[in-house]
mmCIF file of C-alpha atoms in Angstrom:
data_model
loop_
_atom_site.group_PDB
_atom_site.id
_atom_site.type_symbol
_atom_site.label_atom_id
_atom_site.label_comp_id
_atom_site.label_asym_id
_atom_site.label_seq_id
_atom_site.Cartn_x
_atom_site.Cartn_y
_atom_site.Cartn_z
ATOM 1 C CA UNK A 1 0.000 0.000 0.000
ATOM 2 C CA UNK A 2 1.355 3.379 -0.982
ATOM 3 C CA UNK A 3 0.406 5.374 2.087
ATOM 4 C CA UNK A 4 1.913 8.845 2.484
ATOM 5 C CA UNK A 5 1.903 11.260 5.368
ATOM 6 C CA UNK A 6 -1.276 13.336 5.138
ATOM 7 C CA UNK A 7 0.680 16.614 5.031
ATOM 8 C CA UNK A 8 2.444 15.559 1.791
ATOM 9 C CA UNK A 9 -0.831 14.961 -0.025
ATOM 10 C CA UNK A 10 -3.077 17.396 -1.882
ATOM 11 C CA UNK A 11 -6.449 18.261 -0.366
ATOM 12 C CA UNK A 12 -8.191 15.582 -2.418
ATOM 13 C CA UNK A 13 -7.425 12.843 -4.905
ATOM 14 C CA UNK A 14 -9.128 14.073 -8.063
ATOM 15 C CA UNK A 15 -9.054 10.803 -10.006
ATOM 16 C CA UNK A 16 -10.542 8.863 -7.066
ATOM 17 C CA UNK A 17 -13.227 11.543 -6.706
ATOM 18 C CA UNK A 18 -14.183 11.330 -10.390
ATOM 19 C CA UNK A 19 -14.246 7.501 -10.394
ATOM 20 C CA UNK A 20 -16.420 7.284 -7.291
ATOM 21 C CA UNK A 21 -18.706 10.123 -8.379
ATOM 22 C CA UNK A 22 -19.216 8.656 -11.843
ATOM 23 C CA UNK A 23 -19.983 5.175 -10.531
ATOM 24 C CA UNK A 24 -22.774 6.202 -8.165
ATOM 25 C CA UNK A 25 -24.166 8.938 -10.392
ATOM 26 C CA UNK A 26 -24.538 6.470 -13.249
ATOM 27 C CA UNK A 27 -26.216 3.894 -11.013
ATOM 28 C CA UNK A 28 -28.958 6.224 -9.815
ATOM 29 C CA UNK A 29 -29.196 8.224 -13.032
ATOM 30 C CA UNK A 30 -29.739 5.174 -15.215
ATOM 31 C CA UNK A 31 -32.336 3.718 -12.847
ATOM 32 C CA UNK A 32 -34.303 6.970 -12.719
ATOM 33 C CA UNK A 33 -34.123 7.598 -16.450
ATOM 34 C CA UNK A 34 -35.091 4.023 -17.323
ATOM 35 C CA UNK A 35 -38.068 3.927 -14.944
ATOM 36 C CA UNK A 36 -39.188 7.432 -15.953
ATOM 37 C CA UNK A 37 -38.959 6.393 -19.616
ATOM 38 C CA UNK A 38 -41.217 3.433 -18.777
ATOM 39 C CA UNK A 39 -43.899 5.932 -17.725
ATOM 40 C CA UNK A 40 -43.243 6.168 -13.980
ATOM 41 C CA UNK A 41 -41.589 9.575 -13.394
ATOM 42 C CA UNK A 42 -42.551 9.367 -9.714
ATOM 43 C CA UNK A 43 -39.386 7.322 -9.170
ATOM 44 C CA UNK A 44 -37.605 10.668 -8.887
ATOM 45 C CA UNK A 45 -39.388 11.130 -5.555
ATOM 46 C CA UNK A 46 -37.134 8.373 -4.183
ATOM 47 C CA UNK A 47 -34.188 10.776 -4.457
ATOM 48 C CA UNK A 48 -33.844 11.115 -0.645
ATOM 49 C CA UNK A 49 -33.266 7.375 -0.495
ATOM 50 C CA UNK A 50 -30.589 7.748 -3.178
ATOM 51 C CA UNK A 51 -28.688 10.096 -0.856
ATOM 52 C CA UNK A 52 -27.658 6.901 0.964
ATOM 53 C CA UNK A 53 -25.500 6.095 -2.058
ATOM 54 C CA UNK A 54 -23.133 8.717 -0.666
ATOM 55 C CA UNK A 55 -22.014 6.084 1.869
ATOM 56 C CA UNK A 56 -20.456 3.693 -0.658
ATOM 57 C CA UNK A 57 -19.247 6.706 -2.660
ATOM 58 C CA UNK A 58 -17.193 7.910 0.330
ATOM 59 C CA UNK A 59 -15.875 4.404 0.932
ATOM 60 C CA UNK A 60 -14.935 3.953 -2.731
ATOM 61 C CA UNK A 61 -13.212 7.340 -2.782
ATOM 62 C CA UNK A 62 -10.747 6.084 -0.179
ATOM 63 C CA UNK A 63 -10.453 2.647 -1.822
ATOM 64 C CA UNK A 64 -9.779 4.200 -5.239
ATOM 65 C CA UNK A 65 -7.196 6.585 -3.772
ATOM 66 C CA UNK A 66 -4.980 3.618 -2.783
ATOM 67 C CA UNK A 67 -3.598 5.148 0.393
ATOM 68 C CA UNK A 68 -3.604 8.759 -0.811
ATOM 69 C CA UNK A 69 -7.057 10.106 0.111
ATOM 70 C CA UNK A 70 -5.806 13.640 0.705
ATOM 71 C CA UNK A 71 -4.846 15.751 3.707
ATOM 72 C CA UNK A 72 -8.376 15.820 5.064
ATOM 73 C CA UNK A 73 -10.334 12.700 4.077
ATOM 74 C CA UNK A 74 -13.539 13.973 5.687
ATOM 75 C CA UNK A 75 -13.410 17.170 3.621
ATOM 76 C CA UNK A 76 -12.640 15.281 0.417
ATOM 77 C CA UNK A 77 -15.495 12.856 1.067
ATOM 78 C CA UNK A 78 -17.803 15.757 1.899
ATOM 79 C CA UNK A 79 -16.933 17.469 -1.380
ATOM 80 C CA UNK A 80 -17.679 14.234 -3.217
ATOM 81 C CA UNK A 81 -20.992 13.840 -1.378
ATOM 82 C CA UNK A 82 -22.022 17.454 -1.954
ATOM 83 C CA UNK A 83 -21.410 17.131 -5.685
ATOM 84 C CA UNK A 84 -23.276 13.820 -5.759
ATOM 85 C CA UNK A 85 -26.252 15.254 -3.837
ATOM 86 C CA UNK A 86 -26.313 18.321 -6.085
ATOM 87 C CA UNK A 87 -26.340 16.187 -9.219
ATOM 88 C CA UNK A 88 -29.088 13.959 -7.787
ATOM 89 C CA UNK A 89 -31.102 17.115 -7.118
ATOM 90 C CA UNK A 90 -30.586 18.320 -10.672
ATOM 91 C CA UNK A 91 -31.691 14.914 -11.952
ATOM 92 C CA UNK A 92 -34.820 15.297 -9.811
ATOM 93 C CA UNK A 93 -35.369 18.746 -11.345
ATOM 94 C CA UNK A 94 -35.116 17.367 -14.870
ATOM 95 C CA UNK A 95 -37.433 14.421 -14.306
ATOM 96 C CA UNK A 96 -39.930 16.504 -12.322
ATOM 97 C CA UNK A 97 -40.001 19.224 -14.955
ATOM 98 C CA UNK A 98 -40.472 16.977 -17.955
ATOM 99 C CA UNK A 99 -42.171 13.941 -16.445
ATOM 100 C CA UNK A 100 -44.461 15.525 -13.867
ATOM 101 C CA UNK A 101 -45.560 18.938 -15.181
ATOM 102 C CA UNK A 102 -47.499 21.001 -12.646
ATOM 103 C CA UNK A 103 -49.578 23.095 -15.018
ATOM 104 C CA UNK A 104 -50.205 26.813 -14.754
ATOM 105 C CA UNK A 105 -51.569 27.085 -11.203
ATOM 106 C CA UNK A 106 -49.251 29.475 -9.279
ATOM 107 C CA UNK A 107 -49.671 27.496 -6.048
ATOM 108 C CA UNK A 108 -48.608 24.250 -7.688
ATOM 109 C CA UNK A 109 -45.658 25.939 -9.370
ATOM 110 C CA UNK A 110 -44.531 27.357 -6.013
ATOM 111 C CA UNK A 111 -44.844 23.929 -4.352
ATOM 112 C CA UNK A 112 -42.750 22.300 -7.074
ATOM 113 C CA UNK A 113 -40.105 25.028 -6.857
ATOM 114 C CA UNK A 114 -39.893 24.566 -3.091
ATOM 115 C CA UNK A 115 -39.596 20.801 -3.484
ATOM 116 C CA UNK A 116 -36.801 21.155 -6.050
ATOM 117 C CA UNK A 117 -34.913 23.628 -3.843
ATOM 118 C CA UNK A 118 -35.268 21.239 -0.914
ATOM 119 C CA UNK A 119 -34.059 18.244 -2.933
ATOM 120 C CA UNK A 120 -30.997 20.113 -4.165
ATOM 121 C CA UNK A 121 -30.049 21.766 -0.855
ATOM 122 C CA UNK A 122 -30.830 18.863 1.456
ATOM 123 C CA UNK A 123 -29.291 16.404 -0.991
ATOM 124 C CA UNK A 124 -26.012 18.292 -1.064
ATOM 125 C CA UNK A 125 -25.927 18.634 2.736
ATOM 126 C CA UNK A 126 -26.991 15.104 3.690
ATOM 127 C CA UNK A 127 -24.845 13.441 1.039
ATOM 128 C CA UNK A 128 -21.838 15.551 2.046
ATOM 129 C CA UNK A 129 -22.139 14.474 5.670
ATOM 130 C CA UNK A 130 -22.686 10.802 4.854
ATOM 131 C CA UNK A 131 -19.854 10.614 2.348
ATOM 132 C CA UNK A 132 -17.505 12.648 4.535
ATOM 133 C CA UNK A 133 -18.001 10.446 7.574
ATOM 134 C CA UNK A 134 -17.642 7.279 5.509
ATOM 135 C CA UNK A 135 -14.430 8.543 3.879
ATOM 136 C CA UNK A 136 -13.078 9.413 7.327
ATOM 137 C CA UNK A 137 -13.979 5.959 8.647
ATOM 138 C CA UNK A 138 -12.492 4.176 5.635
ATOM 139 C CA UNK A 139 -9.256 6.174 5.969
ATOM 140 C CA UNK A 140 -9.075 5.250 9.649
ATOM 141 C CA UNK A 141 -9.475 1.561 8.790
ATOM 142 C CA UNK A 142 -6.936 1.831 5.985
ATOM 143 C CA UNK A 143 -4.377 3.439 8.283
ATOM 144 C CA UNK A 144 -4.817 0.551 10.720
ATOM 145 C CA UNK A 145 -3.816 -1.857 7.955
ATOM 146 C CA UNK A 146 -7.204 -3.109 6.808
ATOM 147 C CA UNK A 147 -7.551 -3.609 3.053
ATOM 148 C CA UNK A 148 -10.537 -1.774 1.604
ATOM 149 C CA UNK A 149 -12.487 -3.588 -1.106
ATOM 150 C CA UNK A 150 -14.204 -1.432 -3.703
ATOM 151 C CA UNK A 151 -17.988 -1.564 -3.416
ATOM 152 C CA UNK A 152 -19.350 -2.273 -6.883
ATOM 153 C CA UNK A 153 -22.711 -2.767 -8.525
ATOM 154 C CA UNK A 154 -23.304 -5.975 -10.443
#
């Protein structure tokens, strides 16, 4: 294992961040788009459950970094989770806009806008915390000599 002192590392490992982000964004994005295409756009309302995918994303960030998770693994995992939650919220916006139109009633439009703002803001916050704590935990385990398997989807 190529483990460096945390002070010698950059703030985050960009390639590990991109690999982990892409994996879990594709998983949820393809599920939502496929089910919405099948005529069930309400699947986008399960987005809060998808925030839990920030847990394996934080774990995989550390596993993909191969001992170089960055100076502050919690911060790097939180950045990963915030981006993931933001992108999940934008996916919700797209599916809600095109798959579940609200019509021209101002009250309904305001409700949908509030729901989209909540999904984006809460998604970024919750996913950041979950991914950050998981990245911190995985780094702790890795420093104690435990090998970290990559969590994959089959």
